[in-house]
Structure formats: structure tokens, C-alpha cells
C-alpha positions as protocol buffer text, in pm:
chain_id: "A"
residue {
  index: 1
  type: MET
  ca { x: 1367 y: -2531 z: -865 }
}
residue {
  index: 2
  type: ALA
  ca { x: 1361 y: -2190 z: -1045 }
}
residue {
  index: 3
  type: ALA
  ca { x: 1360 y: -1846 z: -896 }
}
residue {
  index: 4
  type: PRO
  ca { x: 1340 y: -1544 z: -1084 }
}
residue {
  index: 5
  type: THR
  ca { x: 1563 y: -1358 z: -1272 }
}
residue {
  index: 6
  type: ARG
  ca { x: 1736 y: -1061 z: -1119 }
}
residue {
  index: 7
  type: GLY
  ca { x: 1716 y: -808 z: -1352 }
}
residue {
  index: 8
  type: PRO
  ca { x: 1819 y: -922 z: -1771 }
}
residue {
  index: 9
  type: ASN
  ca { x: 2001 y: -1246 z: -1764 }
}
residue {
  index: 10
  type: PHE
  ca { x: 2369 y: -1194 z: -1903 }
}
residue {
  index: 11
  type: GLY
  ca { x: 2475 y: -1616 z: -1913 }
}
residue {
  index: 12
  type: HIS
  ca { x: 2537 y: -1526 z: -2227 }
}
residue {
  index: 13
  type: LEU
  ca { x: 2826 y: -1280 z: -2105 }
}
residue {
  index: 14
  type: LEU
  ca { x: 2991 y: -1539 z: -1911 }
}
residue {
  index: 15
  type: LYS
  ca { x: 2965 y: -1825 z: -2160 }
}
residue {
  index: 16
  type: THR
  ca { x: 3172 y: -1643 z: -2425 }
}
residue {
  index: 17
  type: GLY
  ca { x: 3342 y: -1375 z: -2210 }
}
residue {
  index: 18
  type: GLN
  ca { x: 3270 y: -1076 z: -2405 }
}
residue {
  index: 19
  type: TYR
  ca { x: 3433 y: -768 z: -2264 }
}
residue {
  index: 20
  type: SER
  ca { x: 3542 y: -924 z: -1971 }
}
residue {
  index: 21
  type: ASP
  ca { x: 3757 y: -711 z: -1729 }
}
residue {
  index: 22
  type: LEU
  ca { x: 3812 y: -948 z: -1398 }
}
residue {
  index: 23
  type: THR
  ca { x: 3909 y: -1293 z: -1384 }
}
residue {
  index: 24
  type: LEU
  ca { x: 3891 y: -1527 z: -1137 }
}
residue {
  index: 25
  type: VAL
  ca { x: 4117 y: -1828 z: -1088 }
}
residue {
  index: 26
  type: CYS
  ca { x: 4036 y: -2146 z: -952 }
}
residue {
  index: 27
  type: GLY
  ca { x: 4181 y: -2533 z: -962 }
}
residue {
  index: 28
  type: GLY
  ca { x: 4422 y: -2362 z: -1308 }
}
residue {
  index: 29
  type: LYS
  ca { x: 4099 y: -2264 z: -1412 }
}
residue {
  index: 30
  type: GLU
  ca { x: 3974 y: -1939 z: -1567 }
}
residue {
  index: 31
  type: PHE
  ca { x: 3665 y: -1710 z: -1517 }
}
residue {
  index: 32
  type: ASN
  ca { x: 3652 y: -1421 z: -1742 }
}
residue {
  index: 33
  type: VAL
  ca { x: 3332 y: -1216 z: -1517 }
}
residue {
  index: 34
  type: HIS
  ca { x: 3292 y: -835 z: -1552 }
}
residue {
  index: 35
  type: LYS
  ca { x: 3293 y: -627 z: -1243 }
}
residue {
  index: 36
  type: MET
  ca { x: 3007 y: -428 z: -1300 }
}
residue {
  index: 37
  type: VAL
  ca { x: 2762 y: -790 z: -1306 }
}
residue {
  index: 38
  type: VAL
  ca { x: 2947 y: -950 z: -975 }
}
residue {
  index: 39
  type: CYS
  ca { x: 3125 y: -686 z: -824 }
}
residue {
  index: 40
  type: SER
  ca { x: 2825 y: -466 z: -766 }
}
residue {
  index: 41
  type: GLN
  ca { x: 2673 y: -864 z: -647 }
}
residue {
  index: 42
  type: SER
  ca { x: 2905 y: -904 z: -400 }
}
residue {
  index: 43
  type: GLU
  ca { x: 3067 y: -630 z: -127 }
}
residue {
  index: 44
  type: VAL
  ca { x: 3299 y: -906 z: -108 }
}
residue {
  index: 45
  type: LEU
  ca { x: 3473 y: -946 z: -467 }
}
residue {
  index: 46
  type: ALA
  ca { x: 3404 y: -502 z: -469 }
}
residue {
  index: 47
  type: THR
  ca { x: 3623 y: -468 z: -175 }
}
residue {
  index: 48
  type: ALA
  ca { x: 3925 y: -744 z: -325 }
}
residue {
  index: 49
  type: ILE
  ca { x: 3928 y: -470 z: -666 }
}
residue {
  index: 50
  type: ARG
  ca { x: 3954 y: -214 z: -501 }
}
residue {
  index: 51
  type: GLU
  ca { x: 4340 y: -1 z: -362 }
}
residue {
  index: 52
  type: PRO
  ca { x: 4603 y: -157 z: -180 }
}
residue {
  index: 53
  type: PHE
  ca { x: 4503 y: -468 z: -246 }
}
residue {
  index: 54
  type: GLN
  ca { x: 4689 y: -600 z: -563 }
}
residue {
  index: 55
  type: GLU
  ca { x: 4373 y: -758 z: -655 }
}
residue {
  index: 56
  type: SER
  ca { x: 4257 y: -428 z: -751 }
}
residue {
  index: 57
  type: LYS
  ca { x: 4665 y: -405 z: -1052 }
}
residue {
  index: 58
  type: THR
  ca { x: 4609 y: -724 z: -1201 }
}
residue {
  index: 59
  type: GLY
  ca { x: 4267 y: -783 z: -1234 }
}
residue {
  index: 60
  type: THR
  ca { x: 4298 y: -1100 z: -1100 }
}
residue {
  index: 61
  type: ILE
  ca { x: 4089 y: -1288 z: -815 }
}
residue {
  index: 62
  type: SER
  ca { x: 4243 y: -1640 z: -693 }
}
residue {
  index: 63
  type: VAL
  ca { x: 4001 y: -1792 z: -555 }
}
residue {
  index: 64
  type: GLU
  ca { x: 4154 y: -2119 z: -318 }
}
residue {
  index: 65
  type: GLU
  ca { x: 3915 y: -2185 z: -62 }
}
residue {
  index: 66
  type: PHE
  ca { x: 3686 y: -2391 z: -324 }
}
residue {
  index: 67
  type: ASP
  ca { x: 3617 y: -2611 z: -621 }
}
residue {
  index: 68
  type: ALA
  ca { x: 3636 y: -2469 z: -967 }
}
residue {
  index: 69
  type: VAL
  ca { x: 3276 y: -2656 z: -982 }
}
residue {
  index: 70
  type: THR
  ca { x: 3147 y: -2442 z: -734 }
}
residue {
  index: 71
  type: VAL
  ca { x: 3258 y: -2098 z: -822 }
}
residue {
  index: 72
  type: ASP
  ca { x: 3122 y: -2158 z: -1171 }
}
residue {
  index: 73
  type: LYS
  ca { x: 2775 y: -2259 z: -1032 }
}
residue {
  index: 74
  type: MET
  ca { x: 2831 y: -1963 z: -791 }
}
residue {
  index: 75
  type: LEU
  ca { x: 2892 y: -1692 z: -1147 }
}
residue {
  index: 76
  type: GLU
  ca { x: 2524 y: -1900 z: -1296 }
}
residue {
  index: 77
  type: PHE
  ca { x: 2419 y: -1791 z: -1076 }
}
residue {
  index: 78
  type: LEU
  ca { x: 2505 y: -1362 z: -1027 }
}
residue {
  index: 79
  type: TYR
  ca { x: 2472 y: -1396 z: -1414 }
}
residue {
  index: 80
  type: THR
  ca { x: 2191 y: -1561 z: -1464 }
}
residue {
  index: 81
  type: GLY
  ca { x: 1981 y: -1611 z: -1121 }
}
residue {
  index: 82
  type: ASP
  ca { x: 1925 y: -1975 z: -1095 }
}
residue {
  index: 83
  type: TYR
  ca { x: 2149 y: -2231 z: -1151 }
}
residue {
  index: 84
  type: GLY
  ca { x: 2134 y: -2575 z: -1226 }
}
residue {
  index: 85
  type: SER
  ca { x: 2160 y: -2893 z: -1097 }
}
residue {
  index: 86
  type: LEU
  ca { x: 2481 y: -3062 z: -1145 }
}
residue {
  index: 87
  type: THR
  ca { x: 2382 y: -3293 z: -1391 }
}
residue {
  index: 88
  type: ALA
  ca { x: 2219 y: -3084 z: -1639 }
}
residue {
  index: 89
  type: PRO
  ca { x: 2422 y: -3064 z: -2014 }
}
residue {
  index: 90
  type: GLY
  ca { x: 2686 y: -2824 z: -2032 }
}
residue {
  index: 91
  type: SER
  ca { x: 2706 y: -2850 z: -1662 }
}
residue {
  index: 92
  type: LEU
  ca { x: 3081 y: -2791 z: -1506 }
}
residue {
  index: 93
  type: VAL
  ca { x: 3090 y: -3103 z: -1411 }
}
residue {
  index: 94
  type: GLY
  ca { x: 3155 y: -3251 z: -1731 }
}
residue {
  index: 95
  type: GLN
  ca { x: 3462 y: -3030 z: -1820 }
}
residue {
  index: 96
  type: VAL
  ca { x: 3701 y: -3080 z: -1487 }
}
residue {
  index: 97
  type: GLY
  ca { x: 3812 y: -3414 z: -1432 }
}
residue {
  index: 98
  type: GLU
  ca { x: 3730 y: -3572 z: -1692 }
}
residue {
  index: 99
  type: THR
  ca { x: 3836 y: -3995 z: -1693 }
}
residue {
  index: 100
  type: ASP
  ca { x: 3669 y: -4320 z: -1823 }
}
residue {
  index: 101
  type: GLU
  ca { x: 3583 y: -4390 z: -1492 }
}
residue {
  index: 102
  type: PRO
  ca { x: 3152 y: -4641 z: -1448 }
}
residue {
  index: 103
  type: LEU
  ca { x: 2849 y: -4420 z: -1392 }
}
residue {
  index: 104
  type: ALA
  ca { x: 2769 y: -4315 z: -1034 }
}
residue {
  index: 105
  type: SER
  ca { x: 2521 y: -4474 z: -862 }
}
residue {
  index: 106
  type: PRO
  ca { x: 2207 y: -4350 z: -807 }
}
residue {
  index: 107
  type: ALA
  ca { x: 2277 y: -4258 z: -490 }
}
residue {
  index: 108
  type: ALA
  ca { x: 2580 y: -4045 z: -558 }
}
residue {
  index: 109
  type: VAL
  ca { x: 2495 y: -3857 z: -756 }
}
residue {
  index: 110
  type: GLU
  ca { x: 2169 y: -3811 z: -519 }
}
residue {
  index: 111
  type: GLN
  ca { x: 2427 y: -3680 z: -269 }
}
residue {
  index: 112
  type: ASP
  ca { x: 2656 y: -3503 z: -490 }
}
residue {
  index: 113
  type: ASP
  ca { x: 2359 y: -3254 z: -574 }
}
residue {
  index: 114
  type: LEU
  ca { x: 2323 y: -3199 z: -194 }
}
residue {
  index: 115
  type: LEU
  ca { x: 2662 y: -3157 z: -124 }
}
residue {
  index: 116
  type: GLN
  ca { x: 2669 y: -2921 z: -330 }
}
residue {
  index: 117
  type: HIS
  ca { x: 2408 y: -2687 z: -247 }
}
residue {
  index: 118
  type: VAL
  ca { x: 2528 y: -2691 z: 94 }
}
residue {
  index: 119
  type: ARG
  ca { x: 2900 y: -2604 z: -136 }
}
residue {
  index: 120
  type: LEU
  ca { x: 2708 y: -2349 z: -285 }
}
residue {
  index: 121
  type: ASN
  ca { x: 2561 y: -2193 z: 84 }
}
residue {
  index: 122
  type: SER
  ca { x: 2905 y: -2188 z: 231 }
}
residue {
  index: 123
  type: ILE
  ca { x: 2977 y: -2010 z: -128 }
}
residue {
  index: 124
  type: ALA
  ca { x: 2744 y: -1711 z: -102 }
}
residue {
  index: 125
  type: ASP
  ca { x: 2825 y: -1705 z: 281 }
}
residue {
  index: 126
  type: TYR
  ca { x: 3154 y: -1616 z: 217 }
}
residue {
  index: 127
  type: TYR
  ca { x: 3179 y: -1404 z: -51 }
}
residue {
  index: 128
  type: ASP
  ca { x: 2858 y: -1238 z: 117 }
}
residue {
  index: 129
  type: ILE
  ca { x: 2542 y: -1324 z: -122 }
}
residue {
  index: 130
  type: LYS
  ca { x: 2243 y: -1315 z: 21 }
}
residue {
  index: 131
  type: PRO
  ca { x: 2014 y: -1448 z: -271 }
}
residue {
  index: 132
  type: LEU
  ca { x: 2233 y: -1678 z: -387 }
}
residue {
  index: 133
  type: ALA
  ca { x: 2205 y: -1823 z: -37 }
}
residue {
  index: 134
  type: GLU
  ca { x: 1828 y: -1882 z: 28 }
}
residue {
  index: 135
  type: LEU
  ca { x: 1836 y: -1980 z: -274 }
}
residue {
  index: 136
  type: SER
  ca { x: 2085 y: -2261 z: -165 }
}
residue {
  index: 137
  type: LYS
  ca { x: 1844 y: -2335 z: 88 }
}
residue {
  index: 138
  type: ALA
  ca { x: 1479 y: -2348 z: -84 }
}
residue {
  index: 139
  type: LYS
  ca { x: 1721 y: -2659 z: -351 }
}
residue {
  index: 140
  type: LEU
  ca { x: 1885 y: -2804 z: -11 }
}
residue {
  index: 141
  type: ARG
  ca { x: 1453 y: -2780 z: 100 }
}
residue {
  index: 142
  type: LEU
  ca { x: 1360 y: -2966 z: -151 }
}
residue {
  index: 143
  type: ALA
  ca { x: 1580 y: -3193 z: -261 }
}
residue {
  index: 144
  type: SER
  ca { x: 1690 y: -3343 z: 115 }
}
residue {
  index: 145
  type: GLN
  ca { x: 1271 y: -3405 z: 112 }
}
residue {
  index: 146
  type: ASN
  ca { x: 1282 y: -3716 z: -93 }
}
residue {
  index: 147
  type: THR
  ca { x: 1624 y: -3825 z: 39 }
}
residue {
  index: 148
  type: LEU
  ca { x: 1545 y: -4202 z: 140 }
}
residue {
  index: 149
  type: ASN
  ca { x: 1915 y: -4282 z: 209 }
}
residue {
  index: 150
  type: GLU
  ca { x: 2013 y: -4228 z: 554 }
}
residue {
  index: 151
  type: PRO
  ca { x: 2411 y: -4196 z: 471 }
}
residue {
  index: 152
  type: VAL
  ca { x: 2305 y: -4002 z: 208 }
}
residue {
  index: 153
  type: LEU
  ca { x: 2140 y: -3671 z: 439 }
}
residue {
  index: 154
  type: LEU
  ca { x: 2399 y: -3759 z: 722 }
}
residue {
  index: 155
  type: ASN
  ca { x: 2738 y: -3727 z: 497 }
}
residue {
  index: 156
  type: VAL
  ca { x: 2522 y: -3365 z: 410 }
}
residue {
  index: 157
  type: ALA
  ca { x: 2508 y: -3280 z: 748 }
}
residue {
  index: 158
  type: GLN
  ca { x: 2815 y: -3361 z: 794 }
}
residue {
  index: 159
  type: GLU
  ca { x: 2958 y: -3144 z: 506 }
}
residue {
  index: 160
  type: ALA
  ca { x: 2774 y: -2875 z: 617 }
}
residue {
  index: 161
  type: LEU
  ca { x: 2869 y: -2850 z: 941 }
}
residue {
  index: 162
  type: ASN
  ca { x: 3211 y: -2819 z: 860 }
}
residue {
  index: 163
  type: ARG
  ca { x: 3168 y: -2566 z: 485 }
}
residue {
  index: 164
  type: THR
  ca { x: 2886 y: -2322 z: 653 }
}
residue {
  index: 165
  type: GLY
  ca { x: 2784 y: -2109 z: 910 }
}
residue {
  index: 166
  type: ASP
  ca { x: 2448 y: -2053 z: 812 }
}
residue {
  index: 167
  type: THR
  ca { x: 2201 y: -2201 z: 1121 }
}
residue {
  index: 168
  type: THR
  ca { x: 1967 y: -2165 z: 941 }
}
residue {
  index: 169
  type: LEU
  ca { x: 2070 y: -2423 z: 716 }
}
residue {
  index: 170
  type: HIS
  ca { x: 2218 y: -2655 z: 981 }
}
residue {
  index: 171
  type: THR
  ca { x: 1842 y: -2646 z: 1205 }
}
residue {
  index: 172
  type: MET
  ca { x: 1705 y: -2743 z: 834 }
}
residue {
  index: 173
  type: LEU
  ca { x: 1935 y: -3077 z: 791 }
}
residue {
  index: 174
  type: ALA
  ca { x: 1792 y: -3147 z: 1168 }
}
residue {
  index: 175
  type: GLU
  ca { x: 1476 y: -3111 z: 1131 }
}
residue {
  index: 176
  type: ALA
  ca { x: 1488 y: -3374 z: 790 }
}
residue {
  index: 177
  type: ILE
  ca { x: 1682 y: -3643 z: 1013 }
}
residue {
  index: 178
  type: GLY
  ca { x: 1524 y: -3575 z: 1327 }
}
residue {
  index: 179
  type: THR
  ca { x: 1190 y: -3621 z: 1088 }
}
residue {
  index: 180
  type: ASN
  ca { x: 1334 y: -3972 z: 1132 }
}
residue {
  index: 181
  type: ILE
  ca { x: 1518 y: -3983 z: 1392 }
}
residue {
  index: 182
  type: ARG
  ca { x: 1475 y: -4341 z: 1488 }
}
residue {
  index: 183
  type: LYS
  ca { x: 1637 y: -4494 z: 1124 }
}
residue {
  index: 184
  type: PHE
  ca { x: 1923 y: -4272 z: 1179 }
}
residue {
  index: 185
  type: LEU
  ca { x: 1988 y: -4401 z: 1505 }
}
residue {
  index: 186
  type: GLU
  ca { x: 2036 y: -4746 z: 1389 }
}
residue {
  index: 187
  type: THR
  ca { x: 2395 y: -4614 z: 1160 }
}
residue {
  index: 188
  type: LYS
  ca { x: 2735 y: -4536 z: 1317 }
}
residue {
  index: 189
  type: GLN
  ca { x: 2761 y: -4200 z: 1110 }
}
residue {
  index: 190
  type: LEU
  ca { x: 2567 y: -4029 z: 1348 }
}
residue {
  index: 191
  type: ALA
  ca { x: 2717 y: -4070 z: 1638 }
}
residue {
  index: 192
  type: GLU
  ca { x: 3017 y: -3951 z: 1447 }
}
residue {
  index: 193
  type: ILE
  ca { x: 2841 y: -3628 z: 1380 }
}
residue {
  index: 194
  type: VAL
  ca { x: 2692 y: -3573 z: 1705 }
}
residue {
  index: 195
  type: GLY
  ca { x: 2906 y: -3866 z: 1915 }
}
residue {
  index: 196
  type: GLY
  ca { x: 2820 y: -4132 z: 2183 }
}
residue {
  index: 197
  type: PHE
  ca { x: 2672 y: -3979 z: 2446 }
}
residue {
  index: 198
  type: GLY
  ca { x: 2494 y: -3718 z: 2176 }
}
residue {
  index: 199
  type: VAL
  ca { x: 2359 y: -4072 z: 2085 }
}
residue {
  index: 200
  type: GLU
  ca { x: 2200 y: -4263 z: 2403 }
}
residue {
  index: 201
  type: ILE
  ca { x: 2056 y: -3838 z: 2466 }
}
residue {
  index: 202
  type: LEU
  ca { x: 1884 y: -3919 z: 2175 }
}
residue {
  index: 203
  type: ARG
  ca { x: 1769 y: -4284 z: 2198 }
}
residue {
  index: 204
  type: THR
  ca { x: 1663 y: -4163 z: 2545 }
}
residue {
  index: 205
  type: VAL
  ca { x: 1462 y: -3913 z: 2401 }
}
residue {
  index: 206
  type: VAL
  ca { x: 1317 y: -4159 z: 2129 }
}
residue {
  index: 207
  type: ALA
  ca { x: 1209 y: -4393 z: 2411 }
}
residue {
  index: 208
  type: ARG
  ca { x: 1031 y: -4186 z: 2607 }
}
residue {
  index: 209
  type: GLN
  ca { x: 867 y: -4038 z: 2327 }
}
residue {
  index: 210
  type: GLY
  ca { x: 757 y: -4376 z: 2267 }
}
residue {
  index: 211
  type: GLU
  ca { x: 614 y: -4461 z: 2543 }
}
residue {
  index: 212
  type: LEU
  ca { x: 362 y: -4071 z: 2510 }
}
residue {
  index: 213
  type: GLN
  ca { x: 267 y: -4179 z: 2182 }
}
residue {
  index: 214
  type: ARG
  ca { x: 157 y: -4548 z: 2404 }
}
residue {
  index: 215
  type: LYS
  ca { x: -11 y: -4385 z: 2632 }
}
residue {
  index: 216
  type: MET
  ca { x: -132 y: -4092 z: 2397 }
}
residue {
  index: 217
  type: ILE
  ca { x: -323 y: -4434 z: 2234 }
}
residue {
  index: 218
  type: GLU
  ca { x: -427 y: -4629 z: 2551 }
}
residue {
  index: 219
  type: LEU
  ca { x: -606 y: -4284 z: 2591 }
}
residue {
  index: 220
  type: GLN
  ca { x: -788 y: -4242 z: 2384 }
}
residue {
  index: 221
  type: PHE
  ca { x: -876 y: -4589 z: 2364 }
}
residue {
  index: 222
  type: GLN
  ca { x: -1100 y: -4522 z: 2675 }
}
residue {
  index: 223
  type: LEU
  ca { x: -1225 y: -4175 z: 2546 }
}
residue {
  index: 224
  type: ALA
  ca { x: -1418 y: -4384 z: 2251 }
}
residue {
  index: 225
  type: ARG
  ca { x: -1521 y: -4634 z: 2466 }
}
residue {
  index: 226
  type: LEU
  ca { x: -1598 y: -4371 z: 2720 }
}
residue {
  index: 227
  type: ARG
  ca { x: -1848 y: -4149 z: 2463 }
}
residue {
  index: 228
  type: VAL
  ca { x: -1980 y: -4460 z: 2399 }
}
residue {
  index: 229
  type: VAL
  ca { x: -2061 y: -4540 z: 2733 }
}
residue {
  index: 230
  type: GLU
  ca { x: -2160 y: -4112 z: 2781 }
}
residue {
  index: 231
  type: LYS
  ca { x: -2426 y: -4190 z: 2511 }
}
residue {
  index: 232
  type: ARG
  ca { x: -2646 y: -4518 z: 2545 }
}
residue {
  index: 233
  type: SER
  ca { x: -2621 y: -4393 z: 2893 }
}
residue {
  index: 234
  type: ALA
  ca { x: -2776 y: -4014 z: 2746 }
}
residue {
  index: 235
  type: GLN
  ca { x: -2995 y: -4258 z: 2548 }
}
residue {
  index: 236
  type: ILE
  ca { x: -3118 y: -4445 z: 2910 }
}
residue {
  index: 237
  type: VAL
  ca { x: -3250 y: -4142 z: 3107 }
}
residue {
  index: 238
  type: GLU
  ca { x: -3431 y: -4024 z: 2791 }
}
residue {
  index: 239
  type: ASN
  ca { x: -3636 y: -4308 z: 2817 }
}
residue {
  index: 240
  type: ILE
  ca { x: -3731 y: -4297 z: 3098 }
}
residue {
  index: 241
  type: ASN
  ca { x: -3763 y: -3952 z: 3175 }
}
residue {
  index: 242
  type: SER
  ca { x: -4021 y: -4055 z: 2815 }
}
residue {
  index: 243
  type: CYS
  ca { x: -4171 y: -4379 z: 3064 }
}
residue {
  index: 244
  type: MET
  ca { x: -4217 y: -4079 z: 3414 }
}
residue {
  index: 245
  type: ARG
  ca { x: -4391 y: -3823 z: 3197 }
}
residue {
  index: 246
  type: THR
  ca { x: -4607 y: -4061 z: 3109 }
}
residue {
  index: 247
  type: LEU
  ca { x: -4653 y: -4285 z: 3424 }
}
residue {
  index: 248
  type: GLY
  ca { x: -4729 y: -3867 z: 3465 }
}
residue {
  index: 249
  type: GLU
  ca { x: -5044 y: -3817 z: 3346 }
}
residue {
  index: 250
  type: ARG
  ca { x: -5259 y: -4147 z: 3280 }
}
residue {
  index: 251
  type: ARG
  ca { x: -5482 y: -4110 z: 3631 }
}
residue {
  index: 252
  type: GLU
  ca { x: -5668 y: -4443 z: 3543 }
}
residue {
  index: 253
  type: CYS
  ca { x: -5544 y: -4805 z: 3385 }
}
residue {
  index: 254
  type: ARG
  ca { x: -5420 y: -4733 z: 2980 }
}
residue {
  index: 255
  type: ASN
  ca { x: -5672 y: -5073 z: 3007 }
}
residue {
  index: 256
  type: SER
  ca { x: -5988 y: -4984 z: 2898 }
}
residue {
  index: 257
  type: SER
  ca { x: -6203 y: -5220 z: 3113 }
}
residue {
  index: 258
  type: CYS
  ca { x: -6041 y: -5168 z: 3426 }
}
residue {
  index: 259
  type: ARG
  ca { x: -6139 y: -4818 z: 3591 }
}
residue {
  index: 260
  type: ALA
  ca { x: -5937 y: -4823 z: 3902 }
}
residue {
  index: 261
  type: ASP
  ca { x: -5739 y: -4494 z: 3960 }
}
residue {
  index: 262
  type: PHE
  ca { x: -5388 y: -4430 z: 4032 }
}
residue {
  index: 263
  type: GLU
  ca { x: -5362 y: -4419 z: 4383 }
}
residue {
  index: 264
  type: CYS
  ca { x: -4983 y: -4208 z: 4318 }
}
residue {
  index: 265
  type: TYR
  ca { x: -4738 y: -3966 z: 4129 }
}
residue {
  index: 266
  type: ILE
  ca { x: -4422 y: -3976 z: 4033 }
}
residue {
  index: 267
  type: GLU
  ca { x: -4243 y: -3652 z: 4024 }
}
residue {
  index: 268
  type: GLN
  ca { x: -3914 y: -3603 z: 3875 }
}
residue {
  index: 269
  type: ARG
  ca { x: -3593 y: -3373 z: 4048 }
}
residue {
  index: 270
  type: GLY
  ca { x: -3287 y: -3335 z: 4038 }
}
residue {
  index: 271
  type: GLN
  ca { x: -3076 y: -3276 z: 3758 }
}
residue {
  index: 272
  type: PRO
  ca { x: -3141 y: -3353 z: 3382 }
}
residue {
  index: 273
  type: TYR
  ca { x: -2758 y: -3512 z: 3346 }
}
residue {
  index: 274
  type: GLU
  ca { x: -2878 y: -3681 z: 3668 }
}
residue {
  index: 275
  type: PRO
  ca { x: -3233 y: -3749 z: 3740 }
}
residue {
  index: 276
  type: LEU
  ca { x: -3478 y: -3778 z: 4049 }
}
residue {
  index: 277
  type: TRP
  ca { x: -3762 y: -3965 z: 4010 }
}
residue {
  index: 278
  type: THR
  ca { x: -4063 y: -3985 z: 4377 }
}
residue {
  index: 279
  type: VAL
  ca { x: -4349 y: -4126 z: 4345 }
}
residue {
  index: 280
  type: CYS
  ca { x: -4555 y: -3926 z: 4557 }
}
residue {
  index: 281
  type: GLN
  ca { x: -4946 y: -4067 z: 4706 }
}
residue {
  index: 282
  type: ARG
  ca { x: -5141 y: -3894 z: 4529 }
}
residue {
  index: 283
  type: ALA
  ca { x: -5468 y: -4007 z: 4734 }
}
residue {
  index: 284
  type: ARG
  ca { x: -5315 y: -3740 z: 5082 }
}
residue {
  index: 285
  type: VAL
  ca { x: -5237 y: -3445 z: 4853 }
}
residue {
  index: 286
  type: SER
  ca { x: -5641 y: -3466 z: 4751 }
}
residue {
  index: 287
  type: ALA
  ca { x: -5724 y: -3536 z: 5155 }
}
residue {
  index: 288
  type: VAL
  ca { x: -5564 y: -3194 z: 5125 }
}
residue {
  index: 289
  type: ALA
  ca { x: -5703 y: -2989 z: 4895 }
}
residue {
  index: 290
  type: ASN
  ca { x: -6077 y: -3120 z: 5018 }
}
residue {
  index: 291
  type: TYR
  ca { x: -5911 y: -2938 z: 5372 }
}
residue {
  index: 292
  type: ASN
  ca { x: -5810 y: -2638 z: 5224 }
}
residue {
  index: 293
  type: THR
  ca { x: -6157 y: -2647 z: 5052 }
}
residue {
  index: 294
  type: ARG
  ca { x: -6346 y: -2683 z: 5344 }
}
residue {
  index: 295
  type: ALA
  ca { x: -6159 y: -2476 z: 5576 }
}
residue {
  index: 296
  type: GLY
  ca { x: -6161 y: -2154 z: 5317 }
}
residue {
  index: 297
  type: LEU
  ca { x: -5784 y: -2201 z: 5314 }
}
residue {
  index: 298
  type: GLY
  ca { x: -5813 y: -2221 z: 4951 }
}
């Protein structure tokens, strides 16, 4: 994940040390840098070279809180606006502490890469370099999303809690672990981070969550069945309504050879969703109408 370059790229000056006027010393390695580049982006470094601090006279700042690789990556960011992975060509990892040990496993390489983002976040917090802090979090978020190794992510979380005070980074790692908390509960490492009591709380929450999920699935199944019943009931009501309308519109049998009159009719009452049907005597209605006519009332 690359970040937009912050202004001109001074990477060549970092490599050559040309025109440098300040030296950072870390783990026996010297970094020849330029005040204009590093101090303009870090008020902490800018303050360190002012009077009455000794660094203002010697032009040398000793970095003891971080390793040389982390300092190298911080400077790479200050000069280019980005920093590469530990396995990138030209990385200081290949220059510092070279050994004849066999190549690290993929899990170890993945862990080192994640830990480096945490350390970059820590040094950014220490030297008050906010853009580097944001970039390191963005890189860590992306890398942690692809991490399937539980011990690796827990090691990174432990490192973050020990090294950086950036609570937003802590929250991000907590969310990454919480997404698959059931697997992490099976590890001993989680108890080392949150304590045994914290693990018991998480187990209780996870068990309760599982119970609620089962109930939700059961309710969804019941709702689906009720919707089927509702649909069938609506169709039955419509079929009966259609039949009632047909009966109400006829006064005699549909059989042409049958001349019998229907002596009743069906009247619909109630609501559309809960209809009521009443059988009424047609003869009585006709008699009342005839009486009204003879009496001059109708």
C-alpha cells in the first residue's frame, strides 16, 4: 500500500548522505540526515537540536529507544513519503545482523512485517510524526486482514500494547481479533494479554452470542413458515370471496333445465382480511318490498 509522496522525493540524499548536517546514531549505525528534511516534519527532533541541548553542539542525536531497522524505515518515510517492507530490496534488514541462519518461515516473515508496522507507529508517536502514524496503521490494517495465523496476530497485539500508546491502533487490533474470537479463545496467548478473568468474560459473551444466534435462526424459520401460511390463507379467502360473488349474482340455478329460484342470497360483511358471510332470505326481502309498495311507503 503506497502513500502519496509528500513533496519532493529526497531518497537519493538519504542514500548518499550528501550535504547532511545532522547524524542519528542507533545500534552502532550512523544515519547522515538533513535538518531541513527531518526537523521540518518532527518537532521533537527540531527541539533536540536547539540550545541548550548537547545535540545542538555535536550535531548528533542518539536514538536508544528503537532499533536501527525502525529508524531506517522512519527516515525512508521522511525522505520519500512511504516505507517499504522488510523484505524489499535494499532493506536495512539485509545489512544489519547478517547471519548464516536458514531463511525464516512464511509465518515468521509475516509476523516481522506486522511487527514492523507497530514499531513504525511507535516511533511516529515518539517523535510526533502524525502522517507516519496514520500510514503505519493503514498498512497494519491491510496486512492483518490477510493474517490467518492466530499466534502471529496475538504476538503483534502484545507488541502494540507494550510499545505504542496509540489507542486507535489498539482498537484496530482488538477488532481484528474479535472478528474470529472463538479461535483465539482456544489459545493460551490470549490469557497472557487480557488475563484469565478477561478470557472467562469473553467465553461467556461468545456463548451468549451463540445462543442468541440459534434463537434468531429459529425465529427466522418460524417467520418463513408463518409467511407461507399467510399466503395460503389469503388465497383461500380470495377463492371463497370469488365463490360468494358468483352465488350473490345468481337468482336461479345455472342449469338451464332447472327453473328453481334461489330463495336466499349471501351478503359479505366484516373486514377484507377477516370476512364474514351471512345467508339472507331473498323471499323475505321481496315481501317487505311488496308491502312497502302497497302501503305507498316505497
